[in-house]
Amino acid sequence: MTDVKAKTADYGLGPYTFPRGWFVIAEASQLSEGPMALNYFDKEFALYRGESGRVVLLDAYCKHMGTHLTKSVSAHVVATNQNIVGDSILCPYHAWQYGPDGQLESIPYEPGLCPKSANIKSYPVREIMGLILMWHDPEGGEPDFDPPFLPAWEKENAVHWQLDHLGSIPIHQLEILDNMTDVRHLGPTHGSPCEYFENEYRDHVVIQRQGGTLATYNAHLDTVTWYTGPGILLSKQTYNDITIFELIVNTPIKDGYTQAWHGVLSFANNIPPSTKDLVAAKQAQEAALAAFSTDFEVWKHKIPAIKVLQTKRDGQFKTQRKWVSQFYMSANDAKKIQEEVNGVHHIEDFPQPTSAARDAGFEDDCFATA
Ligand code: FES
Ligand SMILES: [Fe+2]
């Protein structure tokens, strides 16, 4: 692993170190183990599920004396499961009670006293497709777009993903997002040389449509892949009459470091899925992970590409990076970037998708929300 790191400012992305958008912060099933302590965007957070089922994300530290709300698990009030009250949480040290909106609700030994200065920040959270998502906005604004959702998730024969937790890599999220336009790596890295390609930018969504022959499967593979904001990739992949959806999500931990998860949504032949169907689903996720891991390995060992030495027939990294930059500035300034890059972009001298490939599941999937 190289120790040459690059940060947001090195890439000249925008005034903010961390981007605006929806980001995965945990797998929903992890919350059945109790409250979690999380670290993203160079900040500490407390995540828990209230008694109503509501998921709550707060700044981690109590305003009384700075105790981490979810890290001190041996404290009596936590060890005896008394720290979640309704949708509120008690601090492990002196049991000051915080509501899901971050407001101090009570001090057990000071009836009627709730100083506003003790309030902490609460963040917008969504639970979708087994994922816990947070809205991160460096300006503290409310969400200005919805997270993605796959309607196919609700099909009767859907076999839902259990995420691969891939840990953190010392690479800036920008270089992971470069993949969206990187037409020339598909053959050398993934063994699936591209036969047609295009990108489309629509405000906070970037779409890639491409296809080619996948050597390892001896099959033609068509993919429609889209990012909704800079953190959540979904990809509809069709080969040999099989359709799967791949999920790749990345969340900044600190400047220049990114955490990643991976999953595959596939479909069983039987309802309920047979053991054979479940094995096939697991294999589909493993195969997709093996393909993605080739990128991951490159990212782990490369030095930063602060500027890409972009050739004429390369992917359009400059446009792609401009699209990414919108998330590192105010939502207002982002509009100008969107106006600049919105539209369909092609690679010089490279075949474009047929209209059938262009339409395949496009509006249905790329812009669906829960
Ligand atoms: S430090 Fe949190 S209640 Fe005292
Ligand atoms: Fe790739």
CSV table of C-alpha atoms and ligand atoms in Angstrom, one decimal:
chain,number,residue,atom,x,y,z
A,1,MET,CA,0.0,0.0,0.0
A,2,THR,CA,1.3,3.4,-0.9
A,3,ASP,CA,1.4,6.2,1.6
A,4,VAL,CA,0.9,8.9,-1.0
A,5,LYS,CA,-2.5,10.3,-0.3
A,6,ALA,CA,-4.5,13.0,-1.9
A,7,LYS,CA,-7.2,15.1,-0.3
A,8,THR,CA,-10.2,17.0,-1.6
A,9,ALA,CA,-8.3,20.2,-1.9
A,10,ASP,CA,-5.6,18.6,-4.0
A,11,TYR,CA,-8.2,17.7,-6.6
A,12,GLY,CA,-9.6,21.2,-6.5
A,13,LEU,CA,-13.1,19.9,-6.1
A,14,GLY,CA,-14.8,22.7,-4.2
A,15,PRO,CA,-14.8,24.6,-1.0
A,16,TYR,CA,-16.0,21.7,1.2
A,17,THR,CA,-13.9,18.7,2.3
A,18,PHE,CA,-16.8,16.2,2.3
A,19,PRO,CA,-19.6,15.9,-0.2
A,20,ARG,CA,-23.3,16.5,0.1
A,21,GLY,CA,-25.5,13.5,-0.5
A,22,TRP,CA,-26.9,10.2,0.8
A,23,PHE,CA,-24.4,7.8,2.2
A,24,VAL,CA,-24.5,4.3,3.6
A,25,ILE,CA,-23.3,4.2,7.2
A,26,ALA,CA,-24.4,0.7,8.3
A,27,GLU,CA,-26.2,-2.4,7.3
A,28,ALA,CA,-29.7,-2.3,8.9
A,29,SER,CA,-29.2,-5.8,10.4
A,30,GLN,CA,-26.2,-4.5,12.5
A,31,LEU,CA,-28.6,-2.5,14.6
A,32,SER,CA,-30.2,-5.6,16.1
A,33,GLU,CA,-26.9,-5.9,18.1
A,34,GLY,CA,-27.8,-2.5,19.8
A,35,PRO,CA,-26.6,1.1,19.3
A,36,MET,CA,-23.5,1.7,17.2
A,37,ALA,CA,-20.6,4.1,17.3
A,38,LEU,CA,-19.7,5.4,13.8
A,39,ASN,CA,-17.0,7.5,12.3
A,40,TYR,CA,-17.5,9.1,8.9
A,41,PHE,CA,-16.7,12.6,7.5
A,42,ASP,CA,-14.0,12.9,10.2
A,43,LYS,CA,-16.7,13.0,12.8
A,44,GLU,CA,-18.1,10.7,15.5
A,45,PHE,CA,-21.7,9.6,15.4
A,46,ALA,CA,-24.1,7.7,17.6
A,47,LEU,CA,-26.6,5.4,15.7
A,48,TYR,CA,-29.5,3.5,17.3
A,49,ARG,CA,-32.9,2.1,16.7
A,50,GLY,CA,-35.7,3.5,18.9
A,51,GLU,CA,-38.5,1.4,20.4
A,52,SER,CA,-40.8,2.5,17.6
A,53,GLY,CA,-38.3,1.1,15.0
A,54,ARG,CA,-37.2,4.5,14.0
A,55,VAL,CA,-33.5,4.8,13.3
A,56,VAL,CA,-31.7,7.8,14.9
A,57,LEU,CA,-28.3,9.4,14.1
A,58,LEU,CA,-26.9,11.9,16.5
A,59,ASP,CA,-23.6,13.7,17.0
A,60,ALA,CA,-21.8,11.3,19.4
A,61,TYR,CA,-20.9,13.5,22.4
A,62,CYS,CA,-23.1,14.5,25.3
A,63,LYS,CA,-23.0,18.3,26.0
A,64,HIS,CA,-22.9,17.7,29.8
A,65,MET,CA,-19.4,16.4,30.1
A,66,GLY,CA,-18.6,15.0,26.6
A,67,THR,CA,-19.4,11.4,27.0
A,68,HIS,CA,-19.8,9.3,23.8
A,69,LEU,CA,-23.4,8.3,23.8
A,70,THR,CA,-22.9,4.8,22.4
A,71,LYS,CA,-19.3,3.8,23.1
A,72,SER,CA,-19.5,3.1,26.9
A,73,VAL,CA,-21.3,-0.2,26.8
A,74,SER,CA,-20.3,-1.4,30.2
A,75,ALA,CA,-22.1,1.5,32.0
A,76,HIS,CA,-24.9,0.1,34.2
A,77,VAL,CA,-27.7,1.9,32.4
A,78,VAL,CA,-26.4,0.5,29.1
A,79,ALA,CA,-25.6,-3.0,30.3
A,80,THR,CA,-29.1,-3.4,31.8
A,81,ASN,CA,-30.7,-2.2,28.6
A,82,GLN,CA,-32.2,0.9,30.1
A,83,ASN,CA,-30.6,3.4,27.8
A,84,ILE,CA,-33.2,3.4,25.0
A,85,VAL,CA,-36.4,5.0,26.2
A,86,GLY,CA,-39.0,5.3,23.4
A,87,ASP,CA,-37.0,6.8,20.6
A,88,SER,CA,-34.7,8.7,23.0
A,89,ILE,CA,-31.3,7.7,24.3
A,90,LEU,CA,-29.8,8.2,27.8
A,91,CYS,CA,-26.1,9.2,28.1
A,92,PRO,CA,-24.2,6.4,29.9
A,93,TYR,CA,-22.6,8.8,32.4
A,94,HIS,CA,-25.4,10.7,34.2
A,95,ALA,CA,-28.4,9.6,32.1
A,96,TRP,CA,-29.3,12.9,30.5
A,97,GLN,CA,-31.9,12.0,27.9
A,98,TYR,CA,-31.7,13.1,24.2
A,99,GLY,CA,-34.6,12.8,21.8
A,100,PRO,CA,-34.4,11.6,18.2
A,101,ASP,CA,-34.2,15.3,17.1
A,102,GLY,CA,-31.1,15.8,19.3
A,103,GLN,CA,-32.9,17.9,21.9
A,104,LEU,CA,-32.1,17.4,25.6
A,105,GLU,CA,-35.4,16.1,27.0
A,106,SER,CA,-34.5,15.6,30.7
A,107,ILE,CA,-31.9,15.7,33.4
A,108,PRO,CA,-32.9,13.0,35.9
A,109,TYR,CA,-31.9,15.0,38.9
A,110,GLU,CA,-33.0,18.5,37.7
A,111,PRO,CA,-36.8,18.4,37.1
A,112,GLY,CA,-37.9,20.9,34.5
A,113,LEU,CA,-34.4,21.9,33.5
A,114,CYS,CA,-33.4,21.4,29.8
A,115,PRO,CA,-30.9,24.0,28.6
A,116,LYS,CA,-31.1,24.5,24.9
A,117,SER,CA,-27.3,24.8,24.9
A,118,ALA,CA,-27.2,21.1,25.6
A,119,ASN,CA,-28.9,20.1,22.4
A,120,ILE,CA,-26.9,18.1,19.8
A,121,LYS,CA,-27.3,17.7,16.1
A,122,SER,CA,-29.5,15.0,14.6
A,123,TYR,CA,-29.2,13.9,11.0
A,124,PRO,CA,-31.7,12.9,8.3
A,125,VAL,CA,-31.6,9.1,8.1
A,126,ARG,CA,-33.4,6.6,5.8
A,127,GLU,CA,-33.6,2.8,6.0
A,128,ILE,CA,-33.9,1.4,2.5
A,129,MET,CA,-33.1,-2.0,1.0
A,130,GLY,CA,-31.3,-3.2,4.2
A,131,LEU,CA,-29.1,-0.1,4.2
A,132,ILE,CA,-29.0,2.7,6.8
A,133,LEU,CA,-28.4,6.0,4.9
A,134,MET,CA,-27.6,9.4,6.3
A,135,TRP,CA,-27.9,12.7,4.5
A,136,HIS,CA,-24.6,14.6,4.8
A,137,ASP,CA,-24.5,18.3,3.9
A,138,PRO,CA,-21.5,20.4,4.8
A,139,GLU,CA,-24.0,23.4,5.1
A,140,GLY,CA,-26.4,21.4,7.3
A,141,GLY,CA,-29.2,21.7,4.8
A,142,GLU,CA,-32.1,19.3,4.3
A,143,PRO,CA,-32.0,16.6,1.6
A,144,ASP,CA,-32.4,18.1,-1.9
A,145,PHE,CA,-32.8,14.7,-3.6
A,146,ASP,CA,-34.0,11.3,-2.6
A,147,PRO,CA,-31.9,8.2,-2.2
A,148,PRO,CA,-32.4,5.5,-4.9
A,149,PHE,CA,-34.6,2.5,-4.6
A,150,LEU,CA,-34.9,-0.6,-6.7
A,151,PRO,CA,-38.6,-1.5,-7.4
A,152,ALA,CA,-37.3,-5.1,-8.0
A,153,TRP,CA,-36.4,-5.3,-4.3
A,154,GLU,CA,-40.1,-5.9,-3.6
A,155,LYS,CA,-40.5,-8.8,-6.2
A,156,GLU,CA,-41.7,-12.0,-4.6
A,157,ASN,CA,-38.7,-13.9,-5.9
A,158,ALA,CA,-36.1,-11.3,-4.9
A,159,VAL,CA,-33.1,-12.7,-2.9
A,160,HIS,CA,-31.9,-9.7,-0.9
A,161,TRP,CA,-28.2,-8.9,-0.5
A,162,GLN,CA,-26.3,-9.4,2.7
A,163,LEU,CA,-23.5,-6.8,2.3
A,164,ASP,CA,-19.9,-7.5,1.8
A,165,HIS,CA,-18.2,-5.2,4.2
A,166,LEU,CA,-15.0,-4.2,2.3
A,167,GLY,CA,-13.5,-1.9,4.9
A,168,SER,CA,-11.6,1.3,4.1
A,169,ILE,CA,-9.2,2.1,1.4
A,170,PRO,CA,-6.7,5.0,1.2
A,171,ILE,CA,-8.1,6.6,-1.8
A,172,HIS,CA,-10.3,9.6,-2.4
A,173,GLN,CA,-13.9,8.8,-3.4
A,174,LEU,CA,-13.4,10.8,-6.6
A,175,GLU,CA,-11.1,8.1,-8.0
A,176,ILE,CA,-13.7,5.4,-7.3
A,177,LEU,CA,-16.3,7.6,-9.2
A,178,ASP,CA,-13.8,7.9,-12.2
A,179,ASN,CA,-14.9,4.3,-13.0
A,180,MET,CA,-18.2,5.6,-14.3
A,181,THR,CA,-16.6,7.0,-17.4
A,182,ASP,CA,-13.6,4.7,-17.6
A,183,VAL,CA,-14.5,2.9,-20.8
A,184,ARG,CA,-10.9,1.8,-21.4
A,185,HIS,CA,-10.4,-0.2,-18.2
A,186,LEU,CA,-13.3,-2.6,-18.8
A,187,GLY,CA,-11.3,-5.0,-21.0
A,188,PRO,CA,-7.9,-5.0,-19.3
A,189,THR,CA,-9.3,-4.9,-15.7
A,190,HIS,CA,-12.6,-6.8,-16.0
A,191,GLY,CA,-12.1,-9.0,-19.0
A,192,SER,CA,-15.1,-7.5,-20.6
A,193,PRO,CA,-14.0,-5.3,-23.5
A,194,CYS,CA,-16.6,-2.6,-24.1
A,195,GLU,CA,-18.5,-2.6,-27.4
A,196,TYR,CA,-20.7,0.4,-26.9
A,197,PHE,CA,-20.7,3.1,-24.3
A,198,GLU,CA,-22.2,6.4,-23.1
A,199,ASN,CA,-22.6,8.5,-20.1
A,200,GLU,CA,-25.6,10.6,-19.2
A,201,TYR,CA,-25.6,13.3,-16.5
A,202,ARG,CA,-29.0,14.3,-15.1
A,203,ASP,CA,-28.5,16.7,-12.1
A,204,HIS,CA,-27.5,14.5,-9.2
A,205,VAL,CA,-27.5,11.3,-11.2
A,206,VAL,CA,-24.8,10.0,-13.6
A,207,ILE,CA,-25.6,7.0,-15.8
A,208,GLN,CA,-23.3,4.7,-17.7
A,209,ARG,CA,-24.7,2.4,-20.4
A,210,GLN,CA,-22.3,-0.2,-21.8
A,211,GLY,CA,-22.1,-3.7,-23.1
A,212,GLY,CA,-19.6,-6.3,-24.3
A,213,THR,CA,-18.6,-9.9,-24.2
A,214,LEU,CA,-17.7,-11.2,-20.8
A,215,ALA,CA,-14.9,-13.7,-21.4
A,216,THR,CA,-15.3,-15.6,-18.1
A,217,TYR,CA,-19.0,-16.3,-18.7
A,218,ASN,CA,-18.7,-16.6,-22.5
A,219,ALA,CA,-21.8,-14.3,-22.6
A,220,HIS,CA,-22.8,-10.9,-23.7
A,221,LEU,CA,-23.2,-8.5,-20.8
A,222,ASP,CA,-25.3,-5.3,-20.9
A,223,THR,CA,-25.1,-3.0,-17.9
A,224,VAL,CA,-26.9,0.2,-16.9
A,225,THR,CA,-25.1,1.7,-14.0
A,226,TRP,CA,-25.9,4.8,-12.1
A,227,TYR,CA,-24.8,6.8,-9.1
A,228,THR,CA,-27.4,8.8,-7.1
A,229,GLY,CA,-25.2,11.4,-5.6
A,230,PRO,CA,-21.5,10.5,-5.0
A,231,GLY,CA,-22.0,7.6,-2.6
A,232,ILE,CA,-24.5,5.0,-4.0
A,233,LEU,CA,-24.0,3.0,-7.2
A,234,LEU,CA,-26.6,0.6,-8.5
A,235,SER,CA,-26.0,-1.4,-11.7
A,236,LYS,CA,-28.5,-3.5,-13.7
A,237,GLN,CA,-26.7,-6.3,-15.4
A,238,THR,CA,-28.1,-8.6,-17.9
A,239,TYR,CA,-26.4,-11.8,-19.4
A,240,ASN,CA,-27.7,-15.1,-20.6
A,241,ASP,CA,-31.3,-14.0,-19.9
A,242,ILE,CA,-30.3,-13.4,-16.2
A,243,THR,CA,-30.7,-10.0,-14.6
A,244,ILE,CA,-29.1,-9.0,-11.4
A,245,PHE,CA,-28.6,-5.6,-9.6
A,246,GLU,CA,-25.2,-4.8,-8.1
A,247,LEU,CA,-24.8,-2.3,-5.3
A,248,ILE,CA,-21.5,-0.6,-4.6
A,249,VAL,CA,-21.5,2.1,-2.0
A,250,ASN,CA,-18.7,4.4,-0.7
A,251,THR,CA,-18.6,6.8,2.2
A,252,PRO,CA,-15.8,9.1,3.2
A,253,ILE,CA,-14.3,8.3,6.5
A,254,LYS,CA,-11.7,11.1,6.6
A,255,ASP,CA,-10.2,13.2,3.8
A,256,GLY,CA,-8.7,10.8,1.3
A,257,TYR,CA,-10.1,7.6,2.9
A,258,THR,CA,-13.2,5.8,1.8
A,259,GLN,CA,-15.2,2.9,3.2
A,260,ALA,CA,-16.9,0.5,0.8
A,261,TRP,CA,-19.7,-2.1,0.8
A,262,HIS,CA,-21.0,-4.4,-1.9
A,263,GLY,CA,-24.1,-6.5,-2.6
A,264,VAL,CA,-26.1,-8.2,-5.3
A,265,LEU,CA,-29.9,-8.5,-5.6
A,266,SER,CA,-30.8,-11.5,-7.6
A,267,PHE,CA,-34.0,-13.5,-8.4
A,268,ALA,CA,-34.9,-17.0,-7.5
A,269,ASN,CA,-36.7,-19.5,-9.8
A,270,ASN,CA,-38.9,-20.6,-6.9
A,271,ILE,CA,-41.1,-18.9,-4.4
A,272,PRO,CA,-40.0,-19.2,-1.7
A,273,PRO,CA,-36.4,-19.6,-2.9
A,274,SER,CA,-35.1,-23.1,-2.8
A,275,THR,CA,-31.7,-24.0,-1.2
A,276,LYS,CA,-30.4,-24.2,-4.8
A,277,ASP,CA,-31.7,-20.7,-5.5
A,278,LEU,CA,-30.0,-19.3,-2.4
A,279,VAL,CA,-26.7,-20.9,-3.3
A,280,ALA,CA,-27.0,-19.4,-6.8
A,281,ALA,CA,-27.7,-16.0,-5.3
A,282,LYS,CA,-24.7,-16.2,-3.1
A,283,GLN,CA,-22.6,-17.3,-6.1
A,284,ALA,CA,-23.9,-14.4,-8.1
A,285,GLN,CA,-22.8,-11.9,-5.4
A,286,GLU,CA,-19.4,-13.6,-5.1
A,287,ALA,CA,-18.8,-13.5,-8.8
A,288,ALA,CA,-19.8,-9.8,-8.9
A,289,LEU,CA,-17.5,-9.1,-5.9
A,290,ALA,CA,-14.6,-10.9,-7.7
A,291,ALA,CA,-15.1,-8.6,-10.7
A,292,PHE,CA,-15.3,-5.5,-8.5
A,293,SER,CA,-12.3,-6.6,-6.5
A,294,THR,CA,-10.1,-6.1,-9.5
A,295,ASP,CA,-10.9,-2.4,-9.3
A,296,PHE,CA,-10.5,-2.4,-5.6
A,297,GLU,CA,-7.0,-3.8,-5.9
A,298,VAL,CA,-6.0,-1.2,-8.3
A,299,TRP,CA,-7.3,1.6,-6.0
A,300,LYS,CA,-5.5,0.1,-3.0
A,301,HIS,CA,-2.1,0.3,-4.7
A,302,LYS,CA,-2.2,3.2,-7.1
A,303,ILE,CA,-0.9,6.7,-6.4
A,304,PRO,CA,-3.4,9.5,-6.8
A,305,ALA,CA,-4.3,10.8,-10.2
A,306,ILE,CA,-4.7,14.5,-9.3
A,307,LYS,CA,-5.0,15.1,-13.0
A,308,VAL,CA,-5.7,12.4,-15.5
A,309,LEU,CA,-3.4,12.4,-18.5
A,310,GLN,CA,-6.6,12.0,-20.6
A,311,THR,CA,-6.3,11.0,-24.3
A,312,LYS,CA,-8.8,11.8,-27.0
A,313,ARG,CA,-10.5,8.4,-26.9
A,314,ASP,CA,-10.3,7.9,-23.1
A,315,GLY,CA,-13.3,8.1,-20.8
A,316,GLN,CA,-14.3,11.7,-20.2
A,317,PHE,CA,-12.7,12.1,-16.8
A,318,LYS,CA,-12.8,15.9,-16.9
A,319,THR,CA,-16.6,15.9,-17.3
A,320,GLN,CA,-17.1,13.1,-14.8
A,321,ARG,CA,-15.0,15.0,-12.2
A,322,LYS,CA,-16.9,18.2,-12.9
A,323,TRP,CA,-20.1,16.3,-12.2
A,324,VAL,CA,-18.6,15.1,-8.9
A,325,SER,CA,-17.5,18.6,-7.9
A,326,GLN,CA,-21.1,19.7,-7.5
A,327,PHE,CA,-21.3,17.8,-4.3
A,328,TYR,CA,-18.4,19.7,-2.8
A,329,MET,CA,-20.0,23.1,-3.1
A,330,SER,CA,-23.3,24.8,-2.0
A,331,ALA,CA,-26.5,23.3,-3.5
A,332,ASN,CA,-26.9,26.6,-5.3
A,333,ASP,CA,-23.5,26.5,-7.0
A,334,ALA,CA,-24.2,22.8,-7.8
A,335,LYS,CA,-27.0,23.9,-10.1
A,336,LYS,CA,-24.5,25.7,-12.4
A,337,ILE,CA,-22.4,22.6,-12.7
A,338,GLN,CA,-25.5,20.5,-13.5
A,339,GLU,CA,-26.4,22.9,-16.3
A,340,GLU,CA,-22.9,22.6,-17.7
A,341,VAL,CA,-22.7,18.8,-17.7
A,342,ASN,CA,-26.3,17.6,-18.0
A,343,GLY,CA,-26.9,15.6,-21.2
A,344,VAL,CA,-25.6,12.5,-23.0
A,345,HIS,CA,-21.9,12.3,-23.6
A,346,HIS,CA,-20.1,9.9,-26.0
A,347,ILE,CA,-16.5,8.8,-26.5
A,348,GLU,CA,-14.7,9.9,-29.6
A,349,ASP,CA,-15.0,7.3,-32.4
A,350,PHE,CA,-16.8,4.8,-30.1
A,351,PRO,CA,-20.1,3.0,-30.8
A,352,GLN,CA,-23.1,4.2,-28.9
A,353,PRO,CA,-25.8,2.0,-27.4
A,354,THR,CA,-28.8,1.0,-29.5
A,355,SER,CA,-32.0,2.7,-28.4
A,356,ALA,CA,-33.1,-0.7,-26.9
A,357,ALA,CA,-30.0,-0.8,-24.7
A,358,ARG,CA,-30.6,2.9,-23.9
A,359,ASP,CA,-34.1,2.3,-22.8
A,360,ALA,CA,-33.5,-1.0,-20.8
A,361,GLY,CA,-34.9,-0.3,-17.4
A,362,PHE,CA,-33.7,3.3,-17.6
A,363,GLU,CA,-36.4,5.5,-16.2
A,364,ASP,CA,-37.9,2.7,-14.1
A,365,ASP,CA,-34.7,2.0,-12.2
A,366,CYS,CA,-32.4,5.0,-12.3
A,367,PHE,CA,-34.8,7.5,-10.9
A,368,ALA,CA,-37.0,5.3,-8.7
A,369,THR,CA,-37.2,6.3,-5.0
A,370,ALA,CA,-38.7,4.6,-2.0
B,1,FES,S1,-21.7,13.4,30.4
B,1,FES,FE1,-23.6,12.9,29.5
B,1,FES,S2,-25.0,13.0,31.2
B,1,FES,FE2,-23.1,13.6,32.0
B,2,FE,FE,-14.5,-1.1,-12.9
